[in-house]
Tab-separated table of C-alpha atoms and ligand atoms in Angstrom:
chain	number	residue	atom	x	y	z
K	1	MET	CA	-11.457	0.723	2.223
K	2	GLY	CA	-15.160	2.927	1.908
K	3	VAL	CA	-17.474	-0.226	3.027
K	4	LYS	CA	-18.197	-0.064	7.002
K	5	TYR	CA	-19.357	-2.813	8.750
K	6	ILE	CA	-23.042	-2.606	10.683
K	7	PRO	CA	-23.108	-3.662	13.617
K	8	GLU	CA	-26.140	-5.888	14.650
K	9	PRO	CA	-30.040	-5.282	15.297
K	10	PHE	CA	-29.823	-8.370	17.897
K	11	ARG	CA	-27.828	-8.708	20.539
K	12	ILE	CA	-26.357	-12.597	21.587
K	13	LYS	CA	-28.245	-14.726	24.258
K	14	MET	CA	-27.362	-18.161	23.458
K	15	VAL	CA	-23.822	-19.452	21.852
K	16	GLU	CA	-22.670	-22.311	20.090
K	17	THR	CA	-19.502	-23.207	20.837
K	18	ILE	CA	-16.797	-23.552	17.124
K	19	LYS	CA	-13.521	-25.653	16.877
K	20	MET	CA	-11.092	-25.162	14.486
K	21	LEU	CA	-8.827	-28.030	13.391
K	22	SER	CA	-4.871	-27.745	12.841
K	23	ARG	CA	-3.999	-27.651	9.226
K	24	GLU	CA	-2.556	-31.466	8.860
K	25	GLU	CA	-6.219	-32.428	10.413
K	26	ARG	CA	-8.276	-30.608	8.111
K	27	GLU	CA	-6.164	-31.487	4.981
K	28	GLN	CA	-6.887	-35.575	6.037
K	29	LYS	CA	-10.489	-34.705	6.896
K	30	ILE	CA	-10.666	-33.226	3.018
K	31	ALA	CA	-8.548	-36.559	1.357
K	32	GLU	CA	-11.192	-38.788	3.621
K	33	ALA	CA	-13.908	-36.325	2.356
K	34	LYS	CA	-13.238	-37.257	-1.463
K	35	TYR	CA	-12.958	-33.902	-1.561
K	36	ASN	CA	-16.362	-33.727	-1.865
K	37	LEU	CA	-17.877	-30.780	1.007
K	38	PHE	CA	-20.846	-32.116	1.681
K	39	ASN	CA	-19.246	-35.228	3.178
K	40	LEU	CA	-17.805	-33.414	5.838
K	41	LYS	CA	-18.639	-33.334	8.904
K	42	SER	CA	-20.538	-30.788	10.763
K	43	VAL	CA	-17.363	-30.343	13.798
K	44	ASP	CA	-14.745	-30.464	11.304
K	45	VAL	CA	-15.500	-27.745	9.694
K	46	TYR	CA	-15.079	-23.739	11.388
K	47	ILE	CA	-16.722	-21.667	9.381
K	48	ASP	CA	-19.728	-22.899	7.384
K	49	LEU	CA	-20.938	-21.149	4.934
K	50	LEU	CA	-22.437	-24.376	2.281
K	51	THR	CA	-25.280	-22.928	2.469
K	52	ASP	CA	-27.733	-19.678	3.577
K	53	SER	CA	-30.800	-23.089	3.790
K	54	GLY	CA	-31.865	-23.969	7.098
K	55	THR	CA	-28.529	-22.883	8.828
K	56	ASN	CA	-30.623	-19.524	10.319
K	57	ALA	CA	-30.300	-18.618	13.857
K	58	MET	CA	-34.034	-18.677	14.760
K	59	SER	CA	-35.279	-15.239	16.890
K	60	GLU	CA	-36.935	-15.703	20.972
K	61	ASP	CA	-40.114	-14.946	19.345
K	62	GLN	CA	-39.972	-18.002	16.584
K	63	TRP	CA	-38.266	-20.520	19.454
K	64	ALA	CA	-41.234	-19.007	21.873
K	65	GLY	CA	-43.737	-19.876	18.974
K	66	VAL	CA	-42.126	-23.864	18.678
K	67	MET	CA	-43.211	-24.316	22.094
K	68	ARG	CA	-46.885	-22.870	21.216
K	69	GLY	CA	-47.113	-24.841	18.063
K	70	ASP	CA	-50.305	-26.927	17.506
K	71	GLU	CA	-49.107	-30.789	16.563
K	72	ALA	CA	-53.162	-31.098	15.357
K	73	TYR	CA	-53.255	-33.427	12.503
K	74	ALA	CA	-56.035	-31.207	10.535
K	75	GLY	CA	-56.711	-27.585	10.887
K	76	GLY	CA	-54.206	-26.307	13.537
K	77	SER	CA	-54.034	-23.123	15.020
K	78	SER	CA	-50.640	-23.177	13.505
K	79	TYR	CA	-51.618	-24.065	10.356
K	80	LEU	CA	-54.304	-21.501	10.382
K	81	LYS	CA	-51.945	-19.021	11.471
K	82	LEU	CA	-49.716	-19.598	8.750
K	83	LEU	CA	-51.910	-19.418	6.171
K	84	GLU	CA	-53.253	-15.692	7.157
K	85	ASN	CA	-49.943	-14.675	7.597
K	86	ALA	CA	-49.286	-15.811	4.383
K	87	GLN	CA	-52.170	-14.830	2.874
K	88	ASP	CA	-51.308	-11.006	3.844
K	89	VAL	CA	-47.683	-11.457	2.503
K	90	PHE	CA	-48.124	-12.401	-0.806
K	91	GLY	CA	-52.078	-11.599	-1.614
K	92	TYR	CA	-52.781	-15.233	-2.825
K	93	LYS	CA	-55.977	-16.607	-2.058
K	94	TYR	CA	-54.516	-20.516	-1.331
K	95	ILE	CA	-51.140	-20.849	0.403
K	96	GLN	CA	-49.944	-24.554	0.779
K	97	PRO	CA	-47.107	-25.639	4.152
K	98	VAL	CA	-44.747	-28.328	2.504
K	99	HIS	CA	-41.629	-29.860	3.694
K	100	GLN	CA	-38.653	-27.622	1.957
K	101	GLY	CA	-38.550	-26.055	-1.087
K	102	ARG	CA	-37.899	-29.195	-3.776
K	103	ALA	CA	-40.959	-30.288	-2.896
K	104	ALA	CA	-42.894	-27.335	-4.004
K	105	GLU	CA	-41.257	-27.925	-6.960
K	106	LYS	CA	-42.131	-31.510	-7.362
K	107	VAL	CA	-45.492	-31.040	-5.838
K	108	LEU	CA	-45.754	-28.598	-8.451
K	109	PHE	CA	-44.603	-29.387	-11.566
K	110	GLY	CA	-45.125	-32.499	-11.638
K	111	ALA	CA	-48.834	-31.171	-12.030
K	112	LEU	CA	-47.694	-28.716	-15.410
K	113	LEU	CA	-44.437	-30.119	-16.737
K	114	SER	CA	-44.504	-33.110	-18.701
K	115	LYS	CA	-42.726	-34.690	-21.608
K	116	GLY	CA	-42.937	-32.820	-24.467
K	117	LYS	CA	-42.882	-29.240	-21.883
K	118	TYR	CA	-40.194	-27.104	-21.643
K	119	SER	CA	-39.374	-24.762	-17.872
K	120	ILE	CA	-37.562	-21.442	-19.491
K	121	SER	CA	-36.655	-19.005	-16.252
K	122	ASN	CA	-33.973	-16.497	-15.791
K	123	MET	CA	-31.671	-19.479	-13.952
K	124	HIS	CA	-33.678	-22.049	-12.819
K	125	PHE	CA	-31.818	-23.287	-9.344
K	126	ASP	CA	-30.349	-26.537	-9.166
K	127	THR	CA	-33.347	-28.412	-7.779
K	128	THR	CA	-35.774	-26.972	-9.965
K	129	ARG	CA	-34.188	-27.774	-12.521
K	130	ALA	CA	-33.589	-31.534	-11.236
K	131	HIS	CA	-37.692	-31.239	-11.313
K	132	VAL	CA	-38.404	-30.260	-14.508
K	133	GLU	CA	-36.181	-33.052	-15.843
K	134	LEU	CA	-37.452	-35.277	-13.047
K	135	ALA	CA	-41.090	-34.185	-14.483
K	136	GLY	CA	-39.580	-35.222	-18.104
K	137	ALA	CA	-39.539	-31.249	-19.390
K	138	ARG	CA	-36.637	-29.498	-20.471
K	139	ALA	CA	-34.764	-26.779	-18.978
K	140	LEU	CA	-34.263	-23.033	-20.689
K	141	ASP	CA	-32.279	-20.401	-18.808
K	142	CYS	CA	-32.677	-17.045	-20.078
K	143	VAL	CA	-30.991	-14.187	-18.114
K	144	VAL	CA	-30.125	-11.043	-18.877
K	145	PRO	CA	-26.598	-10.756	-20.862
K	146	GLU	CA	-25.438	-8.333	-17.877
K	147	ALA	CA	-25.335	-11.307	-15.226
K	148	LEU	CA	-23.026	-13.052	-17.572
K	149	ASP	CA	-19.719	-10.973	-16.322
K	150	PRO	CA	-18.711	-10.661	-13.348
K	151	ASN	CA	-17.227	-7.554	-13.273
K	152	LYS	CA	-20.083	-5.686	-14.721
K	153	ARG	CA	-22.203	-3.255	-12.329
K	154	VAL	CA	-25.215	-3.065	-12.602
K	155	PRO	CA	-27.985	-2.829	-10.205
K	156	PHE	CA	-30.083	-5.865	-11.669
K	157	LYS	CA	-28.416	-8.389	-12.676
K	158	GLY	CA	-30.722	-11.494	-12.281
K	159	ASN	CA	-33.303	-10.186	-14.651
K	160	MET	CA	-34.904	-12.443	-17.201
K	161	ASP	CA	-33.581	-11.140	-20.570
K	162	VAL	CA	-37.224	-10.285	-22.013
K	163	GLU	CA	-36.569	-10.369	-25.980
K	164	LYS	CA	-35.274	-13.461	-25.201
K	165	LEU	CA	-37.689	-14.990	-23.586
K	166	GLU	CA	-40.278	-13.591	-26.153
K	167	ALA	CA	-37.828	-15.407	-28.538
K	168	LEU	CA	-38.091	-19.044	-26.970
K	169	ILE	CA	-41.654	-18.899	-26.602
K	170	LYS	CA	-41.712	-18.128	-29.789
K	171	LYS	CA	-39.197	-20.837	-31.218
K	172	TYR	CA	-40.903	-23.685	-29.062
K	173	GLY	CA	-44.112	-21.959	-28.983
K	174	PRO	CA	-46.506	-21.267	-26.135
K	175	GLU	CA	-48.001	-24.344	-26.579
K	176	ASN	CA	-44.997	-26.299	-25.055
K	177	ILE	CA	-43.941	-23.968	-22.492
K	178	GLY	CA	-45.368	-25.266	-19.226
K	179	ILE	CA	-44.109	-22.946	-17.171
K	180	VAL	CA	-41.609	-19.640	-16.887
K	181	ILE	CA	-40.442	-19.364	-13.701
K	182	MET	CA	-38.885	-15.662	-12.006
K	183	THR	CA	-35.656	-17.655	-9.635
K	184	ILE	CA	-35.686	-14.301	-6.728
K	185	THR	CA	-32.971	-13.091	-5.896
K	186	ASN	CA	-31.426	-15.247	-9.095
K	187	ASN	CA	-29.385	-17.626	-6.811
K	188	SER	CA	-27.309	-19.549	-9.592
K	189	ALA	CA	-26.736	-15.748	-10.798
K	190	GLY	CA	-25.151	-14.989	-7.360
K	191	GLY	CA	-28.435	-14.096	-5.263
K	192	GLN	CA	-28.207	-11.277	-7.977
K	193	PRO	CA	-31.875	-8.726	-8.253
K	194	VAL	CA	-34.554	-8.643	-10.453
K	195	SER	CA	-36.469	-5.443	-10.526
K	196	LEU	CA	-39.532	-4.739	-11.029
K	197	GLN	CA	-40.662	-3.628	-14.209
K	198	ASN	CA	-38.957	-6.664	-14.818
K	199	MET	CA	-41.572	-8.992	-13.176
K	200	LYS	CA	-44.251	-7.052	-14.545
K	201	ASP	CA	-42.433	-7.426	-18.582
K	202	THR	CA	-42.256	-10.906	-18.264
K	203	SER	CA	-45.782	-11.497	-16.405
K	204	GLY	CA	-46.866	-9.521	-20.050
K	205	ILE	CA	-44.911	-11.819	-22.762
K	206	CYS	CA	-46.418	-15.004	-19.788
K	207	LYS	CA	-50.097	-13.673	-20.676
K	208	LYS	CA	-49.896	-12.316	-23.994
K	209	TYR	CA	-49.006	-16.258	-25.039
K	210	GLY	CA	-51.182	-17.732	-22.144
K	211	ILE	CA	-48.588	-18.879	-20.196
K	212	LYS	CA	-48.687	-19.852	-16.477
K	213	PHE	CA	-45.273	-17.597	-14.768
K	214	ALA	CA	-43.671	-18.737	-11.155
K	215	ILE	CA	-42.028	-17.448	-9.084
K	216	ASP	CA	-39.465	-19.659	-7.304
K	217	ALA	CA	-39.525	-16.643	-4.325
K	218	ALA	CA	-37.355	-18.232	-1.854
K	219	ARG	CA	-35.674	-14.626	-1.164
K	220	TYR	CA	-39.081	-12.779	-1.826
K	221	ALA	CA	-37.233	-10.653	0.990
K	222	GLU	CA	-33.881	-9.694	0.199
K	223	ASN	CA	-35.335	-8.661	-3.482
K	224	ALA	CA	-37.877	-6.916	-2.211
K	225	TYR	CA	-34.613	-4.621	-0.745
K	226	PHE	CA	-32.581	-4.097	-3.141
K	227	ILE	CA	-35.605	-2.605	-5.080
K	228	LYS	CA	-36.181	-0.491	-2.330
K	229	GLN	CA	-32.619	0.755	-2.304
K	230	ARG	CA	-31.563	0.532	-5.781
K	231	GLU	CA	-35.195	0.955	-7.971
K	232	LYS	CA	-36.473	4.325	-9.310
K	233	GLY	CA	-39.584	4.721	-7.534
K	234	CYS	CA	-39.335	2.640	-4.808
K	235	GLU	CA	-37.881	4.000	-2.119
K	236	ASN	CA	-40.537	4.602	-0.366
K	237	LYS	CA	-42.123	1.769	-0.880
K	238	SER	CA	-42.076	-0.220	2.246
K	239	ILE	CA	-40.451	-3.788	1.901
K	240	LYS	CA	-44.021	-5.236	2.660
K	241	GLU	CA	-45.708	-3.673	-0.436
K	242	ILE	CA	-42.769	-3.715	-2.294
K	243	VAL	CA	-43.413	-7.586	-2.167
K	244	LYS	CA	-46.948	-7.484	-2.796
K	245	GLU	CA	-46.191	-5.397	-5.667
K	246	VAL	CA	-43.317	-8.226	-7.272
K	247	PHE	CA	-45.714	-11.384	-6.488
K	248	SER	CA	-49.001	-9.790	-8.343
K	249	TYR	CA	-47.602	-9.960	-11.518
K	250	ALA	CA	-47.231	-13.865	-11.357
K	251	ASP	CA	-49.811	-16.274	-10.771
K	252	MET	CA	-47.849	-19.094	-8.181
K	253	PHE	CA	-44.677	-19.141	-6.225
K	254	THR	CA	-43.045	-22.356	-4.675
K	255	MET	CA	-40.332	-21.297	-2.036
K	256	SER	CA	-37.897	-22.432	0.300
K	257	ALA	CA	-38.342	-21.272	2.950
K	258	LYS	CA	-35.118	-22.182	4.416
K	259	LYS	CA	-33.889	-18.959	3.490
K	260	ASP	CA	-35.243	-15.449	4.022
K	261	THR	CA	-37.996	-16.969	6.412
K	262	ILE	CA	-35.379	-17.643	8.981
K	263	VAL	CA	-36.602	-21.154	9.422
K	264	ASN	CA	-34.964	-24.650	10.318
K	265	MET	CA	-37.156	-26.292	7.719
K	266	GLY	CA	-39.968	-25.415	6.090
K	267	GLY	CA	-41.574	-24.337	2.669
K	268	LEU	CA	-44.889	-22.870	0.824
K	269	ILE	CA	-46.613	-23.338	-2.806
K	270	GLY	CA	-49.225	-20.025	-3.323
K	271	VAL	CA	-51.571	-20.337	-5.682
K	272	LYS	CA	-53.518	-16.498	-6.484
K	273	GLU	CA	-56.563	-17.521	-7.396
K	274	ASP	CA	-56.980	-20.723	-10.249
K	275	LYS	CA	-59.164	-23.012	-7.767
K	276	GLU	CA	-58.606	-26.036	-10.379
K	277	ILE	CA	-54.924	-26.144	-10.473
K	278	PHE	CA	-54.412	-25.679	-5.980
K	279	GLN	CA	-56.637	-28.637	-6.089
K	280	GLU	CA	-54.206	-30.275	-7.697
K	281	ILE	CA	-51.419	-29.118	-5.559
K	282	LYS	CA	-53.815	-30.501	-2.585
K	283	ASN	CA	-53.838	-33.508	-3.715
K	284	ARG	CA	-50.211	-34.182	-4.291
K	285	THR	CA	-49.283	-32.782	-1.161
K	286	ILE	CA	-51.750	-35.465	-0.180
K	287	SER	CA	-49.762	-38.335	-1.549
K	288	PHE	CA	-46.330	-36.888	-1.271
K	289	GLU	CA	-45.441	-34.098	2.020
K	290	GLY	CA	-48.754	-35.267	4.342
K	291	PHE	CA	-52.193	-34.100	4.478
K	292	VAL	CA	-52.962	-30.597	3.379
K	293	THR	CA	-53.001	-28.805	6.759
K	294	TYR	CA	-49.317	-30.047	7.333
K	295	GLY	CA	-48.426	-30.974	4.780
K	296	GLY	CA	-44.807	-32.762	5.815
K	297	LEU	CA	-43.670	-30.190	8.813
K	298	SER	CA	-44.007	-29.844	12.212
K	299	GLY	CA	-47.131	-27.745	13.949
K	300	ARG	CA	-44.124	-26.001	15.340
K	301	ASP	CA	-42.509	-25.570	12.049
K	302	LEU	CA	-45.401	-23.666	10.842
K	303	GLU	CA	-45.655	-21.695	14.227
K	304	ALA	CA	-41.577	-20.373	13.383
K	305	LEU	CA	-42.218	-19.832	10.500
K	306	ALA	CA	-45.601	-17.719	10.309
K	307	ILE	CA	-43.823	-15.940	12.484
K	308	GLY	CA	-40.931	-15.465	10.848
K	309	LEU	CA	-42.690	-14.801	7.264
K	310	TYR	CA	-43.004	-11.145	9.384
K	311	GLU	CA	-38.997	-11.323	10.792
K	312	GLY	CA	-37.579	-11.791	7.323
K	313	LEU	CA	-39.213	-8.465	6.085
K	314	ASP	CA	-37.642	-6.693	8.928
K	315	GLU	CA	-35.889	-3.094	7.065
K	316	ASP	CA	-33.285	-2.975	10.347
K	317	PHE	CA	-32.802	-6.507	10.349
K	318	LEU	CA	-32.346	-6.739	6.253
K	319	ARG	CA	-30.045	-3.470	5.868
K	320	TYR	CA	-27.666	-5.598	8.225
K	321	ARG	CA	-28.232	-8.470	6.558
K	322	ILE	CA	-26.754	-6.937	2.982
K	323	GLY	CA	-24.388	-4.651	4.432
K	324	GLN	CA	-22.431	-7.741	6.288
K	325	ILE	CA	-21.804	-9.100	2.565
K	326	GLU	CA	-21.277	-5.486	0.915
K	327	TYR	CA	-18.596	-5.028	3.700
K	328	LEU	CA	-16.844	-8.017	2.367
K	329	ALA	CA	-17.035	-7.638	-0.967
K	330	GLY	CA	-15.650	-4.040	-0.091
K	331	ARG	CA	-12.350	-6.109	1.183
K	332	LEU	CA	-12.468	-8.537	-1.947
K	333	ASP	CA	-12.495	-5.528	-4.044
K	334	ASP	CA	-9.543	-4.181	-2.220
K	335	ALA	CA	-7.788	-7.298	-2.530
K	336	GLY	CA	-8.700	-7.201	-6.392
K	337	ILE	CA	-10.668	-10.300	-5.720
K	338	THR	CA	-13.367	-11.037	-8.757
K	339	TYR	CA	-16.779	-11.976	-7.271
K	340	GLN	CA	-20.197	-11.773	-9.291
K	341	ALA	CA	-20.189	-7.906	-8.728
K	342	PRO	CA	-22.193	-5.846	-7.005
K	343	ALA	CA	-22.805	-7.775	-4.249
K	344	GLY	CA	-25.951	-10.341	-4.158
K	345	GLY	CA	-27.783	-11.097	-1.532
K	346	HIS	CA	-27.214	-14.020	0.494
K	347	GLY	CA	-23.067	-14.497	-0.447
K	348	ILE	CA	-20.259	-13.281	-2.668
K	349	PHE	CA	-19.987	-15.672	-5.388
K	350	VAL	CA	-16.166	-15.219	-6.271
K	351	ASP	CA	-14.739	-15.698	-9.128
K	352	ALA	CA	-12.724	-18.973	-9.408
K	353	ARG	CA	-12.307	-18.394	-13.214
K	354	ALA	CA	-10.277	-15.383	-12.583
K	355	MET	CA	-8.828	-17.084	-9.464
K	356	PHE	CA	-8.156	-20.214	-11.645
K	357	PRO	CA	-7.168	-19.587	-14.907
K	358	HIS	CA	-5.117	-22.383	-15.734
K	359	ILE	CA	-7.815	-24.835	-14.132
K	360	PRO	CA	-10.403	-25.893	-16.899
K	361	TYR	CA	-14.453	-25.945	-16.271
K	362	TYR	CA	-14.196	-30.150	-16.953
K	363	GLU	CA	-11.760	-30.382	-14.371
K	364	PHE	CA	-13.979	-27.707	-11.772
K	365	PRO	CA	-12.224	-24.673	-10.825
K	366	ALA	CA	-14.354	-23.515	-7.980
K	367	GLN	CA	-14.587	-26.824	-5.916
K	368	ALA	CA	-10.904	-26.276	-5.980
K	369	LEU	CA	-11.232	-23.202	-4.614
K	370	ALA	CA	-13.824	-24.563	-2.197
K	371	VAL	CA	-11.715	-27.220	-0.509
K	372	GLU	CA	-8.470	-25.014	-0.494
K	373	LEU	CA	-11.525	-22.687	2.034
K	374	TYR	CA	-11.277	-25.264	3.536
K	375	LYS	CA	-7.780	-26.172	3.734
K	376	GLU	CA	-7.248	-22.681	5.057
K	377	SER	CA	-9.132	-21.434	7.476
K	378	GLY	CA	-11.945	-23.886	7.741
K	379	ILE	CA	-14.130	-22.572	6.092
K	380	ARG	CA	-16.534	-24.697	3.319
K	381	THR	CA	-18.304	-23.474	1.009
K	382	CYS	CA	-19.756	-24.829	-2.165
K	383	ASP	CA	-19.575	-25.031	-6.398
K	384	ILE	CA	-21.829	-22.526	-8.651
K	385	GLY	CA	-20.161	-23.972	-11.796
K	386	SER	CA	-19.935	-26.695	-14.154
K	387	TYR	CA	-19.371	-29.305	-11.466
K	388	MET	CA	-22.699	-28.342	-9.714
K	389	LEU	CA	-24.097	-28.066	-13.252
K	390	GLY	CA	-23.095	-31.784	-14.044
K	391	ASN	CA	-23.694	-34.188	-17.226
K	392	ASP	CA	-26.095	-33.110	-20.708
K	393	PRO	CA	-29.868	-35.489	-19.274
K	394	ASP	CA	-29.630	-36.450	-22.943
K	395	THR	CA	-26.057	-36.937	-24.114
K	396	GLY	CA	-24.608	-37.492	-20.870
K	397	GLU	CA	-21.736	-35.333	-21.221
K	398	GLN	CA	-20.223	-32.685	-19.520
K	399	LEU	CA	-21.849	-29.311	-19.378
K	400	LYS	CA	-19.437	-25.973	-19.163
K	401	ALA	CA	-21.583	-23.663	-16.976
K	402	ASP	CA	-21.922	-19.807	-17.471
K	403	PHE	CA	-20.036	-19.299	-14.122
K	404	GLU	CA	-17.660	-20.744	-11.845
K	405	PHE	CA	-18.599	-19.544	-9.108
K	406	THR	CA	-17.329	-21.087	-5.171
K	407	ARG	CA	-20.952	-19.801	-3.121
K	408	LEU	CA	-20.130	-18.565	0.348
K	409	ALA	CA	-23.728	-18.292	1.511
K	410	ILE	CA	-23.847	-16.129	5.108
K	411	PRO	CA	-26.614	-18.007	6.987
K	412	ARG	CA	-28.604	-15.337	8.899
K	413	ARG	CA	-27.755	-13.858	12.235
K	414	VAL	CA	-24.636	-16.006	12.890
K	415	TYR	CA	-21.352	-14.563	12.120
K	416	THR	CA	-19.985	-11.467	13.407
K	417	GLN	CA	-17.561	-9.108	11.652
K	418	ALA	CA	-15.197	-11.274	13.216
K	419	HIS	CA	-15.682	-13.698	11.206
K	420	ILE	CA	-16.222	-12.083	7.910
K	421	ASP	CA	-12.891	-10.479	8.712
K	422	LEU	CA	-11.721	-14.127	7.934
K	423	MET	CA	-12.999	-14.866	5.088
K	424	ALA	CA	-11.564	-12.704	3.747
K	425	ASP	CA	-8.206	-13.443	4.943
K	426	ALA	CA	-8.267	-16.460	3.868
K	427	LEU	CA	-9.659	-15.959	-0.036
K	428	ILE	CA	-6.541	-13.328	0.053
K	429	ALA	CA	-4.193	-15.979	1.183
K	430	ILE	CA	-5.412	-18.816	-1.132
K	431	LYS	CA	-5.163	-15.781	-4.257
K	432	GLU	CA	-1.401	-15.458	-3.525
K	433	ARG	CA	-0.291	-18.761	-4.279
K	434	ALA	CA	-3.256	-19.205	-6.600
K	435	SER	CA	-1.316	-20.847	-9.642
K	436	GLY	CA	0.064	-23.703	-7.449
K	437	VAL	CA	-4.301	-24.750	-6.874
K	438	LYS	CA	-4.457	-27.843	-9.264
K	439	GLY	CA	-7.905	-29.041	-10.492
K	440	TYR	CA	-10.142	-32.154	-9.991
K	441	ARG	CA	-11.952	-34.933	-11.804
K	442	ILE	CA	-14.984	-36.866	-10.485
K	443	GLU	CA	-14.139	-40.787	-9.282
K	444	TRP	CA	-17.862	-41.802	-9.351
K	445	GLU	CA	-20.759	-39.912	-8.980
K	446	PRO	CA	-24.753	-40.163	-8.648
K	447	PRO	CA	-27.309	-39.168	-12.171
K	448	VAL	CA	-29.394	-36.020	-10.479
K	449	LEU	CA	-27.912	-33.546	-8.637
K	450	ARG	CA	-24.594	-35.591	-8.167
K	451	HIS	CA	-22.783	-32.610	-6.410
K	452	PHE	CA	-24.301	-33.666	-3.056
K	453	GLN	CA	-22.419	-37.064	-3.357
K	454	ALA	CA	-20.059	-37.301	-5.615
K	455	ARG	CA	-16.335	-38.217	-4.754
K	456	LEU	CA	-13.366	-36.646	-6.393
K	457	LYS	CA	-9.820	-36.875	-6.821
K	458	PRO	CA	-6.710	-34.500	-6.593
K	459	ILE	CA	-5.885	-34.012	-10.956
K	460	GLU	CA	-1.768	-34.874	-10.124
F	501	LIG	C1	-33.719	-23.218	-1.355
F	501	LIG	C2	-34.123	-22.926	-2.712
F	501	LIG	C3	-34.359	-24.436	-3.369
F	501	LIG	C4	-34.603	-25.111	-3.215
F	501	LIG	O1	-34.869	-25.473	-1.609
F	501	LIG	P1	-34.419	-26.970	-0.686
F	501	LIG	O2	-35.368	-26.176	0.564
F	501	LIG	O3	-33.258	-26.240	-0.293
F	501	LIG	O4	-35.342	-28.024	-0.965
F	501	LIG	C5	-34.684	-23.715	-5.208
F	501	LIG	N1	-34.909	-22.535	-5.432
F	501	LIG	C6	-34.050	-21.247	-5.124
F	501	LIG	C7	-34.221	-20.598	-4.953
F	501	LIG	C8	-33.722	-21.683	-3.744
F	501	LIG	O5	-32.729	-21.821	-2.748
């Protein structure tokens, strides 16, 4: 195999013990959890790949920052440091901290969307779609068609389909498009990057029709690293320069800081220069999150976030980070296991439809693979497919997702090469017994974001 593991650009200073239960115990635990991996206790999980969100290892500098956090209710120094750093990284005038990404969505979308309006995105992440719908609007996805073929290796599979975007704007009427959102990287398409050129083109269309252009910016640093690696003319730019340029094309952003900013909790809203919308954001933040100078976070969280903004941009870190995922992808290539290729930024999205062609979308093949990974090696992952997508908000019918991915999301600075090898070995073992794996049906589900709480039953 061709891909070498890139040695970690850090050493370990503190450890956390993890333990693998026996196969029998794992089978019992997952049945008790109603085959929903969100219901498992973390002590019953050996390798936790449920998400890369808030599960990252903070640095010694961040932990030192935690001790320095200013807990003042108003005007704290940690808040001011966060503003300064975020303004420097993103080049936006206005920055509002909030407690996590979905809080940013709730605050911003409530100000821009209402019944009869549409949000168009390269792909809405699940919470983003939920907040568009909770605001009364409808979410339309508009990703490039290459994204839908897991075997098609193109450099910027997360891009917006700009021709389709313009057609959608004309179809629904520019006055009804409340917002266009570029998700970087494109999480639901497999952590796939968006090019600088695509940012520019999308921005041009939004300007032409007078529509606000926002970035869903959770993985802004990984996206910039891909641009540096893959986009002509960007190889000599620094990651920081690329980030600035990407953000220069949009009007505002929402961000979960639990990803590339390497903190356990936090989020941001940024507005480039629109004072009026920022006033509305401040008003809504005070109602939902807390006073503007802490936005639902402790001073220590604000301090760690301010430091993480820069750590996430470190190129040695990003080379190792993306390299770790490419190493896992290389092992799957050798084994003939299909995943969203080339590998994206924050994990491997295994094509469960290819693994289990006998399980239809309404029996949730990607959820079935997630359950098998837990049974096989105590690995916790999640479904990014029809199970997560849920039902049509108008008809209540099960929607068919474009993909059936089981996501192995890799937390930052947490797992080693031996852990990565165990993930590959588990997938290979499941592939060998794939034809015997059965699908699932839902016994109970809540009205929105059902995958967090639903109860499932294996199909006999
Ligand atoms: C994680 C994420 C969100 C939501 O953020 P939370 O911090 O989990 O609330 C929104 N969009 C994208 C692309 C994400 O990855």
